[in-house]
Short mmCIF file of C-alpha atoms in Angstrom, two decimals:
data_model
loop_
_atom_site.label_atom_id
_atom_site.label_comp_id
_atom_site.label_asym_id
_atom_site.label_seq_id
_atom_site.Cartn_x
_atom_site.Cartn_y
_atom_site.Cartn_z
CA UNK A 1 -16.21 -25.34 16.72
CA UNK A 2 -16.19 -21.86 18.26
CA UNK A 3 -12.46 -21.71 17.58
CA UNK A 4 -13.10 -22.61 13.92
CA UNK A 5 -15.55 -19.73 13.62
CA UNK A 6 -13.00 -17.34 15.11
CA UNK A 7 -10.40 -18.57 12.61
CA UNK A 8 -12.84 -17.96 9.74
CA UNK A 9 -13.60 -14.48 11.04
CA UNK A 10 -9.89 -13.70 11.44
CA UNK A 11 -9.26 -14.85 7.86
CA UNK A 12 -12.06 -12.62 6.55
CA UNK A 13 -10.80 -9.62 8.51
CA UNK A 14 -7.24 -10.25 7.26
CA UNK A 15 -8.48 -10.37 3.66
CA UNK A 16 -10.33 -7.09 4.14
CA UNK A 17 -7.24 -5.51 5.73
CA UNK A 18 -5.06 -6.61 2.81
CA UNK A 19 -7.58 -5.15 0.39
CA UNK A 20 -7.47 -1.76 2.12
CA UNK A 21 -3.70 -1.89 2.52
CA UNK A 22 -3.26 -2.45 -1.20
CA UNK A 23 -4.95 0.88 -1.92
CA UNK A 24 -2.77 2.67 0.63
CA UNK A 25 0.64 1.43 -0.43
CA UNK A 26 0.15 -0.07 -3.88
CA UNK A 27 1.57 -3.61 -4.07
CA UNK A 28 0.63 -4.95 -7.50
CA UNK A 29 0.81 -8.28 -9.28
CA UNK A 30 2.51 -7.78 -12.63
CA UNK A 31 5.50 -9.37 -14.30
CA UNK A 32 8.70 -7.52 -15.16
CA UNK A 33 9.10 -6.23 -18.72
CA UNK A 34 11.15 -3.43 -20.34
CA UNK A 35 9.92 0.13 -20.78
CA UNK A 36 10.10 1.86 -24.14
CA UNK A 37 8.81 5.37 -24.75
CA UNK A 38 9.25 7.82 -27.58
CA UNK A 39 9.69 11.56 -27.03
CA UNK A 40 9.86 11.51 -23.25
CA UNK A 41 12.73 10.79 -20.92
CA UNK A 42 11.69 8.03 -18.59
CA UNK A 43 13.97 6.52 -15.97
CA UNK A 44 13.63 3.56 -13.67
CA UNK A 45 15.59 2.70 -10.56
CA UNK A 46 17.65 -0.46 -10.43
CA UNK A 47 17.80 -2.77 -7.43
CA UNK A 48 20.33 -0.46 -5.79
CA UNK A 49 18.31 2.64 -6.58
CA UNK A 50 20.38 4.21 -9.39
CA UNK A 51 18.38 5.57 -12.34
CA UNK A 52 18.65 3.88 -15.72
CA UNK A 53 17.73 6.02 -18.74
CA UNK A 54 15.24 4.25 -20.94
CA UNK A 55 14.04 6.85 -23.36
CA UNK A 56 13.88 11.36 -24.29
CA UNK A 57 10.79 14.41 -23.79
CA UNK A 58 8.83 17.43 -22.70
CA UNK A 59 5.98 19.26 -20.81
CA UNK A 60 4.39 22.64 -19.86
CA UNK A 61 2.69 23.39 -16.57
CA UNK A 62 -0.30 25.60 -16.09
CA UNK A 63 -1.14 27.19 -12.77
CA UNK A 64 -3.92 26.01 -10.52
CA UNK A 65 -5.04 26.37 -6.91
CA UNK A 66 -4.47 23.35 -4.69
CA UNK A 67 -7.04 22.18 -2.15
CA UNK A 68 -5.19 19.04 -1.05
CA UNK A 69 -4.61 20.00 2.60
CA UNK A 70 -3.21 17.09 4.68
CA UNK A 71 -2.74 14.75 1.72
CA UNK A 72 0.87 15.71 0.91
CA UNK A 73 4.07 17.15 2.36
CA UNK A 74 6.19 19.82 0.71
CA UNK A 75 9.71 20.98 1.59
CA UNK A 76 13.03 21.88 -0.02
CA UNK A 77 15.43 18.99 -0.49
CA UNK A 78 18.30 19.57 2.01
CA UNK A 79 21.13 18.87 -0.44
CA UNK A 80 19.89 20.24 -3.79
CA UNK A 81 17.35 22.88 -2.62
CA UNK A 82 14.82 21.29 -4.98
CA UNK A 83 11.18 21.92 -4.14
CA UNK A 84 9.96 18.43 -3.26
CA UNK A 85 6.28 17.43 -3.01
CA UNK A 86 5.28 13.97 -1.79
CA UNK A 87 1.62 13.22 -2.55
CA UNK A 88 -0.09 10.47 -0.53
CA UNK A 89 -2.71 8.66 -2.59
CA UNK A 90 -5.55 6.25 -1.98
CA UNK A 91 -4.67 4.20 -5.04
CA UNK A 92 -7.27 4.19 -7.80
CA UNK A 93 -9.49 6.88 -6.27
CA UNK A 94 -10.77 9.94 -8.14
CA UNK A 95 -10.01 12.17 -5.13
CA UNK A 96 -6.31 11.27 -5.24
CA UNK A 97 -6.24 11.76 -9.01
CA UNK A 98 -7.69 15.23 -8.41
CA UNK A 99 -4.93 15.99 -5.86
CA UNK A 100 -2.25 14.88 -8.31
CA UNK A 101 -3.69 17.03 -11.10
CA UNK A 102 -3.94 20.13 -8.93
CA UNK A 103 -0.40 19.89 -7.58
CA UNK A 104 1.14 19.16 -10.98
CA UNK A 105 -0.59 22.14 -12.57
CA UNK A 106 0.22 24.52 -9.71
CA UNK A 107 3.77 25.24 -10.97
CA UNK A 108 6.15 24.05 -13.71
CA UNK A 109 7.47 20.62 -12.74
CA UNK A 110 10.88 19.30 -13.79
CA UNK A 111 10.54 15.66 -12.72
CA UNK A 112 7.58 13.46 -11.84
CA UNK A 113 8.39 10.45 -9.65
CA UNK A 114 5.96 7.53 -9.76
CA UNK A 115 5.66 4.62 -7.32
CA UNK A 116 5.88 2.25 -10.26
CA UNK A 117 8.30 -0.25 -11.76
CA UNK A 118 8.75 -0.63 -15.54
CA UNK A 119 6.22 -3.47 -15.64
CA UNK A 120 3.35 -1.48 -14.18
CA UNK A 121 4.34 1.62 -16.17
CA UNK A 122 4.12 -0.29 -19.43
CA UNK A 123 0.76 -1.72 -18.39
CA UNK A 124 -0.58 1.75 -17.63
CA UNK A 125 0.68 3.03 -20.98
CA UNK A 126 -1.46 0.34 -22.60
CA UNK A 127 -4.35 1.50 -20.41
CA UNK A 128 -3.89 5.07 -21.70
CA UNK A 129 -4.16 3.73 -25.25
CA UNK A 130 -7.24 1.68 -24.31
CA UNK A 131 -8.91 4.74 -22.79
CA UNK A 132 -8.36 6.66 -25.99
CA UNK A 133 -9.67 3.81 -28.14
CA UNK A 134 -12.42 2.75 -25.67
CA UNK A 135 -11.12 -0.82 -25.52
CA UNK A 136 -11.79 -3.00 -22.50
CA UNK A 137 -9.35 -5.06 -20.47
CA UNK A 138 -9.27 -8.81 -20.91
CA UNK A 139 -11.22 -10.68 -18.23
CA UNK A 140 -8.58 -13.40 -18.20
CA UNK A 141 -5.67 -11.07 -17.39
CA UNK A 142 -5.70 -11.99 -13.67
CA UNK A 143 -5.47 -15.74 -14.34
CA UNK A 144 -2.79 -15.19 -16.96
CA UNK A 145 -0.83 -13.00 -14.55
CA UNK A 146 -0.89 -15.67 -11.82
CA UNK A 147 0.02 -18.45 -14.28
CA UNK A 148 2.94 -16.49 -15.72
CA UNK A 149 4.18 -15.56 -12.25
CA UNK A 150 4.15 -19.22 -11.16
CA UNK A 151 5.95 -20.24 -14.34
CA UNK A 152 8.60 -17.54 -14.02
CA UNK A 153 9.06 -17.24 -10.25
CA UNK A 154 7.72 -20.40 -8.60
CA UNK A 155 4.73 -21.33 -6.49
CA UNK A 156 5.43 -19.13 -3.45
CA UNK A 157 5.67 -15.95 -5.53
CA UNK A 158 2.68 -17.06 -7.61
CA UNK A 159 0.62 -17.62 -4.46
CA UNK A 160 1.54 -14.16 -3.21
CA UNK A 161 0.49 -12.68 -6.56
CA UNK A 162 -2.79 -14.61 -6.43
CA UNK A 163 -3.63 -13.45 -2.87
CA UNK A 164 -2.68 -9.80 -3.41
CA UNK A 165 -4.18 -9.69 -6.89
CA UNK A 166 -7.38 -11.36 -5.65
CA UNK A 167 -7.79 -8.91 -2.78
CA UNK A 168 -7.10 -6.04 -5.18
CA UNK A 169 -9.58 -7.33 -7.77
CA UNK A 170 -12.26 -7.83 -5.10
CA UNK A 171 -11.97 -4.33 -3.70
CA UNK A 172 -11.68 -2.79 -7.17
CA UNK A 173 -14.78 -4.62 -8.45
CA UNK A 174 -16.87 -3.71 -5.41
CA UNK A 175 -15.70 -0.09 -5.09
CA UNK A 176 -15.57 0.83 -8.76
CA UNK A 177 -12.05 2.25 -8.37
CA UNK A 178 -9.86 2.45 -11.46
CA UNK A 179 -6.43 0.85 -10.83
CA UNK A 180 -3.62 3.37 -11.23
CA UNK A 181 -5.97 6.33 -11.80
CA UNK A 182 -3.62 8.78 -10.04
CA UNK A 183 -0.63 7.50 -12.04
CA UNK A 184 -2.58 7.79 -15.28
CA UNK A 185 -3.40 11.39 -14.35
CA UNK A 186 0.30 12.16 -13.86
CA UNK A 187 1.29 10.37 -17.07
CA UNK A 188 -1.36 12.19 -19.08
CA UNK A 189 -0.16 15.50 -17.63
CA UNK A 190 3.40 14.82 -18.81
CA UNK A 191 2.13 13.55 -22.16
CA UNK A 192 -0.03 16.61 -22.83
CA UNK A 193 2.44 19.37 -21.91
CA UNK A 194 5.02 21.06 -24.05
CA UNK A 195 8.02 21.98 -21.88
CA UNK A 196 10.52 19.51 -20.51
CA UNK A 197 9.28 17.20 -17.75
CA UNK A 198 10.90 13.84 -17.04
CA UNK A 199 9.59 10.72 -15.33
CA UNK A 200 11.40 8.50 -12.82
CA UNK A 201 10.01 5.09 -11.88
CA UNK A 202 11.18 4.72 -8.29
CA UNK A 203 9.60 1.47 -7.06
CA UNK A 204 11.48 -1.82 -6.96
CA UNK A 205 10.59 -4.58 -9.40
CA UNK A 206 7.23 -6.03 -8.43
CA UNK A 207 8.41 -9.62 -8.75
CA UNK A 208 10.94 -8.91 -6.00
CA UNK A 209 8.17 -7.60 -3.72
CA UNK A 210 6.06 -10.66 -4.53
CA UNK A 211 9.02 -12.94 -3.86
CA UNK A 212 9.56 -11.33 -0.48
CA UNK A 213 5.85 -11.48 0.33
CA UNK A 214 5.71 -15.12 -0.72
CA UNK A 215 8.64 -15.78 1.64
CA UNK A 216 6.97 -14.00 4.57
CA UNK A 217 7.45 -16.95 6.98
CA UNK A 218 11.19 -16.78 6.29
CA UNK A 219 11.19 -12.99 6.86
CA UNK A 220 9.35 -13.53 10.14
CA UNK A 221 11.85 -16.14 11.30
CA UNK A 222 14.81 -13.94 10.31
CA UNK A 223 13.35 -11.04 12.28
CA UNK A 224 12.80 -13.29 15.30
CA UNK A 225 16.35 -14.64 15.00
CA UNK A 226 17.68 -11.07 14.98
CA UNK A 227 15.60 -10.43 18.10
CA UNK A 228 17.24 -13.42 19.84
CA UNK A 229 20.76 -12.53 18.62
CA UNK A 230 20.38 -8.97 19.94
CA UNK A 231 19.72 -10.26 23.44
CA UNK A 232 15.94 -9.70 23.17
CA UNK A 233 16.49 -6.02 22.30
CA UNK A 234 13.01 -5.00 21.12
CA UNK A 235 13.99 -1.45 20.11
CA UNK A 236 16.70 -2.59 17.70
CA UNK A 237 14.56 -5.26 16.00
CA UNK A 238 10.78 -5.31 16.21
CA UNK A 239 10.73 -1.78 17.63
CA UNK A 240 12.15 -0.33 14.43
CA UNK A 241 9.40 -1.87 12.31
CA UNK A 242 6.76 -0.82 14.84
CA UNK A 243 7.98 2.79 14.64
CA UNK A 244 7.87 2.69 10.84
CA UNK A 245 4.28 1.42 10.92
CA UNK A 246 3.21 3.98 13.53
CA UNK A 247 4.88 6.80 11.61
CA UNK A 248 3.22 5.69 8.35
CA UNK A 249 -0.21 5.95 9.96
CA UNK A 250 0.04 8.97 12.27
CA UNK A 251 3.32 10.72 11.48
CA UNK A 252 5.76 12.03 14.06
CA UNK A 253 7.03 15.40 12.92
CA UNK A 254 6.37 18.63 11.04
CA UNK A 255 6.63 17.18 7.53
CA UNK A 256 4.20 14.29 7.92
CA UNK A 257 0.75 13.23 6.78
CA UNK A 258 -1.75 12.19 9.46
CA UNK A 259 -3.79 9.41 7.86
CA UNK A 260 -6.87 10.17 9.95
CA UNK A 261 -6.96 13.77 8.76
CA UNK A 262 -5.97 12.83 5.21
CA UNK A 263 -8.80 10.31 4.82
CA UNK A 264 -11.44 12.73 6.13
CA UNK A 265 -10.19 16.02 4.71
CA UNK A 266 -12.88 16.48 2.03
CA UNK A 267 -16.29 15.10 1.17
CA UNK A 268 -15.10 13.41 -2.03
CA UNK A 269 -12.29 11.66 -0.12
CA UNK A 270 -14.77 10.36 2.47
CA UNK A 271 -17.03 9.10 -0.33
CA UNK A 272 -14.07 7.29 -1.93
CA UNK A 273 -13.16 5.76 1.43
CA UNK A 274 -16.73 4.53 1.94
CA UNK A 275 -16.84 3.16 -1.61
CA UNK A 276 -13.63 1.27 -0.92
CA UNK A 277 -14.38 -0.16 2.52
CA UNK A 278 -18.14 -0.58 2.88
CA UNK A 279 -18.89 -2.97 -0.03
CA UNK A 280 -15.82 -5.06 0.82
CA UNK A 281 -16.75 -5.33 4.49
CA UNK A 282 -20.35 -6.22 3.64
CA UNK A 283 -19.20 -8.92 1.22
CA UNK A 284 -16.72 -10.37 3.70
CA UNK A 285 -19.18 -10.25 6.60
CA UNK A 286 -21.76 -12.06 4.46
CA UNK A 287 -19.14 -14.70 3.65
CA UNK A 288 -18.34 -14.95 7.35
CA UNK A 289 -22.02 -15.48 8.22
CA UNK A 290 -22.30 -18.18 5.57
CA UNK A 291 -19.21 -19.95 6.88
CA UNK A 292 -20.58 -19.71 10.42
CA UNK A 293 -23.86 -21.26 9.32
CA UNK A 294 -22.03 -24.10 7.61
CA UNK A 295 -19.91 -24.76 10.71
CA UNK A 296 -23.05 -24.69 12.91
CA UNK A 297 -24.72 -27.28 10.69
CA UNK A 298 -21.68 -29.52 11.06
CA UNK A 299 -21.62 -29.19 14.86
CA UNK A 300 -23.70 -32.06 16.34
CA UNK A 301 -23.96 -30.42 19.76
CA UNK A 302 -24.70 -26.90 18.59
CA UNK A 303 -27.92 -25.57 20.18
CA UNK A 304 -30.67 -24.65 17.75
CA UNK A 305 -31.45 -21.42 19.54
CA UNK A 306 -30.57 -19.59 22.73
CA UNK A 307 -33.19 -17.34 24.32
CA UNK A 308 -32.35 -14.41 26.58
CA UNK A 309 -34.39 -16.01 29.37
CA UNK A 310 -32.48 -19.29 29.29
CA UNK A 311 -29.21 -17.39 29.16
CA UNK A 312 -30.13 -15.41 32.32
CA UNK A 313 -31.11 -18.66 34.10
CA UNK A 314 -27.78 -20.25 33.18
CA UNK A 315 -25.87 -17.22 34.47
CA UNK A 316 -27.83 -17.14 37.71
CA UNK A 317 -27.17 -20.81 38.40
CA UNK A 318 -23.52 -20.81 37.38
CA UNK A 319 -20.43 -20.66 39.57
CA UNK A 320 -19.35 -17.01 39.38
CA UNK A 321 -15.75 -17.79 40.28
CA UNK A 322 -15.58 -20.24 37.42
CA UNK A 323 -17.32 -17.78 35.12
CA UNK A 324 -14.89 -14.97 36.03
CA UNK A 325 -11.95 -17.32 35.50
CA UNK A 326 -13.23 -18.25 32.04
CA UNK A 327 -13.62 -14.57 31.12
CA UNK A 328 -10.11 -13.71 32.31
CA UNK A 329 -8.67 -16.70 30.43
CA UNK A 330 -10.45 -15.62 27.23
CA UNK A 331 -9.15 -12.04 27.58
CA UNK A 332 -5.57 -13.11 28.29
CA UNK A 333 -5.52 -15.69 25.49
CA UNK A 334 -7.01 -13.19 23.02
CA UNK A 335 -4.43 -10.56 24.00
CA UNK A 336 -1.64 -13.13 23.57
CA UNK A 337 -2.90 -14.15 20.12
CA UNK A 338 -3.10 -10.48 19.08
CA UNK A 339 0.44 -9.79 20.31
CA UNK A 340 1.91 -12.85 18.59
CA UNK A 341 0.04 -11.95 15.37
CA UNK A 342 1.46 -8.43 15.58
CA UNK A 343 4.95 -9.78 16.22
CA UNK A 344 5.07 -12.61 13.68
CA UNK A 345 2.69 -11.39 10.93
CA UNK A 346 2.03 -7.63 11.02
CA UNK A 347 5.59 -6.40 11.63
CA UNK A 348 7.25 -8.75 9.08
CA UNK A 349 4.60 -7.70 6.53
CA UNK A 350 5.33 -4.05 7.33
CA UNK A 351 9.03 -4.71 6.77
CA UNK A 352 8.42 -6.18 3.30
CA UNK A 353 5.82 -3.76 1.94
CA UNK A 354 6.70 -0.58 3.83
CA UNK A 355 10.27 -0.37 5.18
CA UNK A 356 12.08 -2.01 2.28
CA UNK A 357 10.09 -0.16 -0.36
CA UNK A 358 10.49 3.15 1.50
CA UNK A 359 14.26 2.66 1.13
CA UNK A 360 13.91 2.04 -2.62
CA UNK A 361 11.55 4.97 -3.18
CA UNK A 362 13.84 7.31 -1.24
CA UNK A 363 16.79 6.44 -3.48
CA UNK A 364 14.75 7.14 -6.61
CA UNK A 365 13.52 10.47 -5.23
CA UNK A 366 17.07 11.49 -4.24
CA UNK A 367 18.14 10.84 -7.84
CA UNK A 368 15.17 12.85 -9.13
CA UNK A 369 16.16 15.85 -7.00
CA UNK A 370 19.74 15.68 -8.23
CA UNK A 371 18.53 15.46 -11.82
CA UNK A 372 16.14 18.43 -11.37
CA UNK A 373 18.95 20.51 -9.87
CA UNK A 374 21.19 19.71 -12.85
CA UNK A 375 18.45 20.90 -15.21
CA UNK A 376 18.18 24.24 -13.37
CA UNK A 377 21.50 26.06 -13.52
CA UNK A 378 20.02 29.25 -12.00
CA UNK A 379 20.41 27.85 -8.48
CA UNK A 380 16.68 27.48 -7.80
CA UNK A 381 16.90 23.67 -7.68
CA UNK A 382 13.80 22.91 -9.74
CA UNK A 383 10.61 21.11 -8.73
CA UNK A 384 9.93 17.39 -8.18
CA UNK A 385 6.44 15.94 -7.63
CA UNK A 386 6.18 12.37 -6.30
CA UNK A 387 3.02 10.25 -6.58
CA UNK A 388 3.12 7.69 -3.75
CA UNK A 389 0.82 5.51 -1.70
CA UNK A 390 -0.46 7.20 1.44
CA UNK A 391 1.48 4.85 3.74
CA UNK A 392 4.84 5.66 2.10
CA UNK A 393 4.87 9.46 2.45
CA UNK A 394 5.97 9.75 6.08
CA UNK A 395 8.70 7.11 5.85
CA UNK A 396 10.18 8.63 2.70
CA UNK A 397 10.02 12.18 4.10
CA UNK A 398 11.74 11.06 7.31
CA UNK A 399 14.57 9.36 5.42
CA UNK A 400 15.17 12.32 3.10
CA UNK A 401 15.25 14.87 5.92
CA UNK A 402 17.39 12.60 8.09
CA UNK A 403 19.97 12.10 5.34
#
């Protein structure tokens, strides 16, 4: 029964972790559909990262002072000399939307890169229209999304969409965050300006991410098979994913965002972080307590109450060698479970939602820099601003500078 309680607690913690992770890297549950815009050039990246032109436009940039220390990295693209800014966002937060607005208005921007696929972009365009007309979103959109995903992509992808979408909806409802707020800010900036500014959608199709997430057991087995085929070479298999995850959180070079500093850099960011995490943790802990109470009621040998006095008597009369052995066994078994969870769950998940998408985003940003350089024939290279999830900034920056 104690093991059942630990399983319930682990499930609740995992759900909370997925909820937070969604806001840091931005996996979303939407179906693929075409993009169509009038007056603005909007591009998306294909599965191999090449841009496809979908529509033609314009935009003016005003100047503004940025106060977004530690939330972004800025450097010149090595090949095109384009000024490149990678903004790390806590998805849906007002503080990240503020960062995006400040950096876009600081200087004229040639290309805005969004961590979106055409599906999500079209959905946010509808949201822009709703905001202007004060319409509200349908309450049944989540159920419809899951049903359509199952119909189009099968049960595994539909289950992944349901889990990720459910965690997202829970955290959004409790925190009051507005999904895609930072992207809406960037889109409204482009929409409202008068000089030329193009948009590139750099993320891979969301149904592909959901398919990969739904096939996570297969990804885990493939990674383990690679580990065995390499002669148990950790560095060439699991070590690579571990380095990506570590770099995403803490960075490892000059052009990197430290998540700890980024999440506590300003008062409004801290408030957003508390709004995101505290209600969710309280809700999940309450659910965990309820589950524990139910399991206790089903346990016929569960004691009704344990007093401190009786506990001290039991300890005093117990065999200390046996007690120490039990403690050591619990510690070793817990450490083993944590390691296996890290190896077979955390690292494969990191591969699907971080490493693979970092590769896709990097290709889109490389194309954006080339496009900005072509627009600026004076040799200055132009300016590209990228709106990304906080966990993607370091991996993308590392790949661009390495290439």
